[in-house]
mmCIF file with all atom_site columns, C-alpha atoms in Angstrom:
data_model
loop_
_atom_site.group_PDB
_atom_site.id
_atom_site.type_symbol
_atom_site.label_atom_id
_atom_site.label_alt_id
_atom_site.label_comp_id
_atom_site.label_asym_id
_atom_site.label_entity_id
_atom_site.label_seq_id
_atom_site.pdbx_PDB_ins_code
_atom_site.Cartn_x
_atom_site.Cartn_y
_atom_site.Cartn_z
_atom_site.occupancy
_atom_site.B_iso_or_equiv
_atom_site.pdbx_formal_charge
_atom_site.auth_seq_id
_atom_site.auth_comp_id
_atom_site.auth_asym_id
_atom_site.auth_atom_id
_atom_site.pdbx_PDB_model_num
ATOM 1   C CA . UNK P 1 1   ? 60.331 163.029 120.216 1.00 0.00 ? 1   UNK P CA 1
ATOM 2   C CA . UNK P 1 2   ? 60.557 160.090 117.852 1.00 0.00 ? 2   UNK P CA 1
ATOM 3   C CA . UNK P 1 3   ? 63.671 158.930 116.054 1.00 0.00 ? 3   UNK P CA 1
ATOM 4   C CA . UNK P 1 4   ? 64.312 160.985 112.919 1.00 0.00 ? 4   UNK P CA 1
ATOM 5   C CA . UNK P 1 5   ? 66.911 160.710 110.171 1.00 0.00 ? 5   UNK P CA 1
ATOM 6   C CA . UNK P 1 6   ? 68.702 164.045 109.729 1.00 0.00 ? 6   UNK P CA 1
ATOM 7   C CA . UNK P 1 7   ? 71.623 163.365 107.373 1.00 0.00 ? 7   UNK P CA 1
ATOM 8   C CA . UNK P 1 8   ? 73.880 160.823 105.777 1.00 0.00 ? 8   UNK P CA 1
ATOM 9   C CA . UNK P 1 9   ? 77.278 160.604 107.407 1.00 0.00 ? 9   UNK P CA 1
ATOM 10  C CA . UNK P 1 10  ? 79.078 161.232 104.104 1.00 0.00 ? 10  UNK P CA 1
ATOM 11  C CA . UNK P 1 11  ? 77.319 164.637 103.845 1.00 0.00 ? 11  UNK P CA 1
ATOM 12  C CA . UNK P 1 12  ? 78.930 165.827 107.068 1.00 0.00 ? 12  UNK P CA 1
ATOM 13  C CA . UNK P 1 13  ? 82.419 166.731 106.022 1.00 0.00 ? 13  UNK P CA 1
ATOM 14  C CA . UNK P 1 14  ? 84.562 168.613 108.529 1.00 0.00 ? 14  UNK P CA 1
ATOM 15  C CA . UNK P 1 15  ? 83.043 172.010 109.362 1.00 0.00 ? 15  UNK P CA 1
ATOM 16  C CA . UNK P 1 16  ? 79.847 171.533 107.341 1.00 0.00 ? 16  UNK P CA 1
ATOM 17  C CA . UNK P 1 17  ? 76.546 172.221 109.103 1.00 0.00 ? 17  UNK P CA 1
ATOM 18  C CA . UNK P 1 18  ? 73.211 170.730 108.133 1.00 0.00 ? 18  UNK P CA 1
ATOM 19  C CA . UNK P 1 19  ? 69.993 172.256 109.423 1.00 0.00 ? 19  UNK P CA 1
ATOM 20  C CA . UNK P 1 20  ? 66.895 170.180 110.077 1.00 0.00 ? 20  UNK P CA 1
ATOM 21  C CA . UNK P 1 21  ? 63.445 170.533 111.603 1.00 0.00 ? 21  UNK P CA 1
ATOM 22  C CA . UNK P 1 22  ? 61.959 168.425 114.357 1.00 0.00 ? 22  UNK P CA 1
ATOM 23  C CA . UNK P 1 23  ? 58.995 168.599 116.718 1.00 0.00 ? 23  UNK P CA 1
ATOM 24  C CA . UNK P 1 24  ? 59.647 169.702 120.287 1.00 0.00 ? 24  UNK P CA 1
ATOM 25  C CA . UNK P 1 25  ? 56.614 169.463 122.553 1.00 0.00 ? 25  UNK P CA 1
ATOM 26  C CA . UNK P 1 26  ? 54.470 169.457 119.404 1.00 0.00 ? 26  UNK P CA 1
ATOM 27  C CA . UNK P 1 27  ? 56.016 172.625 117.965 1.00 0.00 ? 27  UNK P CA 1
ATOM 28  C CA . UNK P 1 28  ? 58.268 172.830 114.894 1.00 0.00 ? 28  UNK P CA 1
ATOM 29  C CA . UNK P 1 29  ? 61.831 173.511 115.983 1.00 0.00 ? 29  UNK P CA 1
ATOM 30  C CA . UNK P 1 30  ? 65.049 173.916 114.045 1.00 0.00 ? 30  UNK P CA 1
ATOM 31  C CA . UNK P 1 31  ? 68.300 172.169 114.832 1.00 0.00 ? 31  UNK P CA 1
ATOM 32  C CA . UNK P 1 32  ? 71.681 171.757 113.212 1.00 0.00 ? 32  UNK P CA 1
ATOM 33  C CA . UNK P 1 33  ? 74.325 169.061 113.112 1.00 0.00 ? 33  UNK P CA 1
ATOM 34  C CA . UNK P 1 34  ? 78.014 169.547 112.386 1.00 0.00 ? 34  UNK P CA 1
ATOM 35  C CA . UNK P 1 35  ? 81.241 167.600 112.224 1.00 0.00 ? 35  UNK P CA 1
ATOM 36  C CA . UNK P 1 36  ? 83.879 169.541 114.172 1.00 0.00 ? 36  UNK P CA 1
ATOM 37  C CA . UNK P 1 37  ? 87.350 168.165 114.863 1.00 0.00 ? 37  UNK P CA 1
ATOM 38  C CA . UNK P 1 38  ? 86.087 164.753 113.770 1.00 0.00 ? 38  UNK P CA 1
ATOM 39  C CA . UNK P 1 39  ? 83.166 164.719 116.227 1.00 0.00 ? 39  UNK P CA 1
ATOM 40  C CA . UNK P 1 40  ? 79.466 165.005 115.408 1.00 0.00 ? 40  UNK P CA 1
ATOM 41  C CA . UNK P 1 41  ? 77.404 167.380 117.527 1.00 0.00 ? 41  UNK P CA 1
ATOM 42  C CA . UNK P 1 42  ? 73.849 168.655 117.190 1.00 0.00 ? 42  UNK P CA 1
ATOM 43  C CA . UNK P 1 43  ? 72.121 171.590 118.832 1.00 0.00 ? 43  UNK P CA 1
ATOM 44  C CA . UNK P 1 44  ? 68.810 173.381 118.828 1.00 0.00 ? 44  UNK P CA 1
ATOM 45  C CA . UNK P 1 45  ? 69.221 176.454 116.603 1.00 0.00 ? 45  UNK P CA 1
ATOM 46  C CA . UNK P 1 46  ? 68.487 179.002 119.345 1.00 0.00 ? 46  UNK P CA 1
ATOM 47  C CA . UNK P 1 47  ? 70.736 181.637 120.828 1.00 0.00 ? 47  UNK P CA 1
ATOM 48  C CA . UNK P 1 48  ? 70.753 181.462 124.629 1.00 0.00 ? 48  UNK P CA 1
ATOM 49  C CA . UNK P 1 49  ? 70.469 185.261 124.934 1.00 0.00 ? 49  UNK P CA 1
ATOM 50  C CA . UNK P 1 50  ? 67.140 185.666 123.126 1.00 0.00 ? 50  UNK P CA 1
ATOM 51  C CA . UNK P 1 51  ? 65.153 182.924 121.354 1.00 0.00 ? 51  UNK P CA 1
ATOM 52  C CA . UNK P 1 52  ? 66.444 183.677 117.850 1.00 0.00 ? 52  UNK P CA 1
ATOM 53  C CA . UNK P 1 53  ? 68.260 181.371 115.442 1.00 0.00 ? 53  UNK P CA 1
ATOM 54  C CA . UNK P 1 54  ? 72.045 181.601 115.399 1.00 0.00 ? 54  UNK P CA 1
ATOM 55  C CA . UNK P 1 55  ? 72.140 181.950 111.622 1.00 0.00 ? 55  UNK P CA 1
ATOM 56  C CA . UNK P 1 56  ? 70.111 184.367 109.519 1.00 0.00 ? 56  UNK P CA 1
ATOM 57  C CA . UNK P 1 57  ? 68.441 181.368 107.862 1.00 0.00 ? 57  UNK P CA 1
ATOM 58  C CA . UNK P 1 58  ? 71.510 181.125 105.641 1.00 0.00 ? 58  UNK P CA 1
ATOM 59  C CA . UNK P 1 59  ? 73.154 178.126 107.318 1.00 0.00 ? 59  UNK P CA 1
ATOM 60  C CA . UNK P 1 60  ? 76.220 180.076 108.469 1.00 0.00 ? 60  UNK P CA 1
ATOM 61  C CA . UNK P 1 61  ? 77.033 179.095 112.047 1.00 0.00 ? 61  UNK P CA 1
ATOM 62  C CA . UNK P 1 62  ? 80.809 179.423 112.226 1.00 0.00 ? 62  UNK P CA 1
ATOM 63  C CA . UNK P 1 63  ? 82.922 182.456 112.985 1.00 0.00 ? 63  UNK P CA 1
ATOM 64  C CA . UNK P 1 64  ? 85.161 183.636 110.146 1.00 0.00 ? 64  UNK P CA 1
ATOM 65  C CA . UNK P 1 65  ? 88.096 181.630 111.474 1.00 0.00 ? 65  UNK P CA 1
ATOM 66  C CA . UNK P 1 66  ? 85.963 178.463 111.676 1.00 0.00 ? 66  UNK P CA 1
ATOM 67  C CA . UNK P 1 67  ? 86.789 177.864 115.347 1.00 0.00 ? 67  UNK P CA 1
ATOM 68  C CA . UNK P 1 68  ? 83.496 178.868 117.011 1.00 0.00 ? 68  UNK P CA 1
ATOM 69  C CA . UNK P 1 69  ? 79.784 179.152 116.433 1.00 0.00 ? 69  UNK P CA 1
ATOM 70  C CA . UNK P 1 70  ? 78.562 182.735 116.402 1.00 0.00 ? 70  UNK P CA 1
ATOM 71  C CA . UNK P 1 71  ? 75.088 184.188 116.811 1.00 0.00 ? 71  UNK P CA 1
ATOM 72  C CA . UNK P 1 72  ? 74.730 186.541 113.870 1.00 0.00 ? 72  UNK P CA 1
ATOM 73  C CA . UNK P 1 73  ? 72.310 188.736 115.847 1.00 0.00 ? 73  UNK P CA 1
ATOM 74  C CA . UNK P 1 74  ? 74.111 189.117 119.183 1.00 0.00 ? 74  UNK P CA 1
ATOM 75  C CA . UNK P 1 75  ? 77.672 188.048 118.307 1.00 0.00 ? 75  UNK P CA 1
ATOM 76  C CA . UNK P 1 76  ? 77.616 185.508 121.133 1.00 0.00 ? 76  UNK P CA 1
ATOM 77  C CA . UNK P 1 77  ? 80.487 183.044 120.673 1.00 0.00 ? 77  UNK P CA 1
ATOM 78  C CA . UNK P 1 78  ? 79.962 179.337 121.411 1.00 0.00 ? 78  UNK P CA 1
ATOM 79  C CA . UNK P 1 79  ? 82.397 176.427 121.631 1.00 0.00 ? 79  UNK P CA 1
ATOM 80  C CA . UNK P 1 80  ? 81.335 173.894 118.959 1.00 0.00 ? 80  UNK P CA 1
ATOM 81  C CA . UNK P 1 81  ? 82.019 170.721 120.959 1.00 0.00 ? 81  UNK P CA 1
ATOM 82  C CA . UNK P 1 82  ? 80.347 171.831 124.200 1.00 0.00 ? 82  UNK P CA 1
ATOM 83  C CA . UNK P 1 83  ? 77.870 174.512 123.089 1.00 0.00 ? 83  UNK P CA 1
ATOM 84  C CA . UNK P 1 84  ? 79.150 176.759 125.893 1.00 0.00 ? 84  UNK P CA 1
ATOM 85  C CA . UNK P 1 85  ? 78.899 180.510 125.292 1.00 0.00 ? 85  UNK P CA 1
ATOM 86  C CA . UNK P 1 86  ? 82.360 181.882 126.005 1.00 0.00 ? 86  UNK P CA 1
ATOM 87  C CA . UNK P 1 87  ? 81.765 185.503 124.992 1.00 0.00 ? 87  UNK P CA 1
ATOM 88  C CA . UNK P 1 88  ? 78.717 187.694 124.573 1.00 0.00 ? 88  UNK P CA 1
ATOM 89  C CA . UNK P 1 89  ? 75.462 188.559 126.336 1.00 0.00 ? 89  UNK P CA 1
ATOM 90  C CA . UNK P 1 90  ? 74.775 184.949 127.385 1.00 0.00 ? 90  UNK P CA 1
ATOM 91  C CA . UNK P 1 91  ? 78.298 184.020 128.534 1.00 0.00 ? 91  UNK P CA 1
ATOM 92  C CA . UNK P 1 92  ? 78.216 180.870 130.655 1.00 0.00 ? 92  UNK P CA 1
ATOM 93  C CA . UNK P 1 93  ? 74.982 179.530 129.124 1.00 0.00 ? 93  UNK P CA 1
ATOM 94  C CA . UNK P 1 94  ? 75.025 176.611 126.695 1.00 0.00 ? 94  UNK P CA 1
ATOM 95  C CA . UNK P 1 95  ? 73.230 175.747 123.505 1.00 0.00 ? 95  UNK P CA 1
ATOM 96  C CA . UNK P 1 96  ? 70.687 172.962 123.962 1.00 0.00 ? 96  UNK P CA 1
ATOM 97  C CA . UNK P 1 97  ? 72.425 169.769 122.813 1.00 0.00 ? 97  UNK P CA 1
ATOM 98  C CA . UNK P 1 98  ? 70.418 167.237 120.837 1.00 0.00 ? 98  UNK P CA 1
ATOM 99  C CA . UNK P 1 99  ? 71.056 163.514 121.139 1.00 0.00 ? 99  UNK P CA 1
ATOM 100 C CA . UNK P 1 100 ? 72.153 161.900 117.896 1.00 0.00 ? 100 UNK P CA 1
ATOM 101 C CA . UNK P 1 101 ? 73.470 158.502 116.866 1.00 0.00 ? 101 UNK P CA 1
ATOM 102 C CA . UNK P 1 102 ? 75.000 157.060 113.721 1.00 0.00 ? 102 UNK P CA 1
ATOM 103 C CA . UNK P 1 103 ? 73.504 153.828 112.377 1.00 0.00 ? 103 UNK P CA 1
ATOM 104 C CA . UNK P 1 104 ? 74.649 152.292 109.092 1.00 0.00 ? 104 UNK P CA 1
ATOM 105 C CA . UNK P 1 105 ? 76.099 155.571 107.841 1.00 0.00 ? 105 UNK P CA 1
ATOM 106 C CA . UNK P 1 106 ? 73.012 157.638 108.702 1.00 0.00 ? 106 UNK P CA 1
ATOM 107 C CA . UNK P 1 107 ? 72.782 160.317 111.412 1.00 0.00 ? 107 UNK P CA 1
ATOM 108 C CA . UNK P 1 108 ? 69.629 160.110 113.518 1.00 0.00 ? 108 UNK P CA 1
ATOM 109 C CA . UNK P 1 109 ? 68.080 162.456 116.040 1.00 0.00 ? 109 UNK P CA 1
ATOM 110 C CA . UNK P 1 110 ? 67.091 160.158 118.902 1.00 0.00 ? 110 UNK P CA 1
ATOM 111 C CA . UNK P 1 111 ? 65.755 162.244 121.735 1.00 0.00 ? 111 UNK P CA 1
#
């Protein structure tokens, strides 16, 4: 995977998710980045129960209370900072984290 710009830091206000596409082993793949409790995290947009996106292509990743990510298909609940599924059919599994870095106010996918 080559380095890819995914967002400007100022776009990522607390609790806002930004989806992006990248190539994984030559195949288009979707990811998302979010600022949660002041920390930036990025994950592949795939539920660990079945290979479906967490959102219904509407960009909604958070539970109603804004404390967890939720798979809209399976209702699996994930911790935002670790990606760990804490409730649902894939409990104990984790979302695939994506490596990001911030350079000069830009958020980059780096590997």
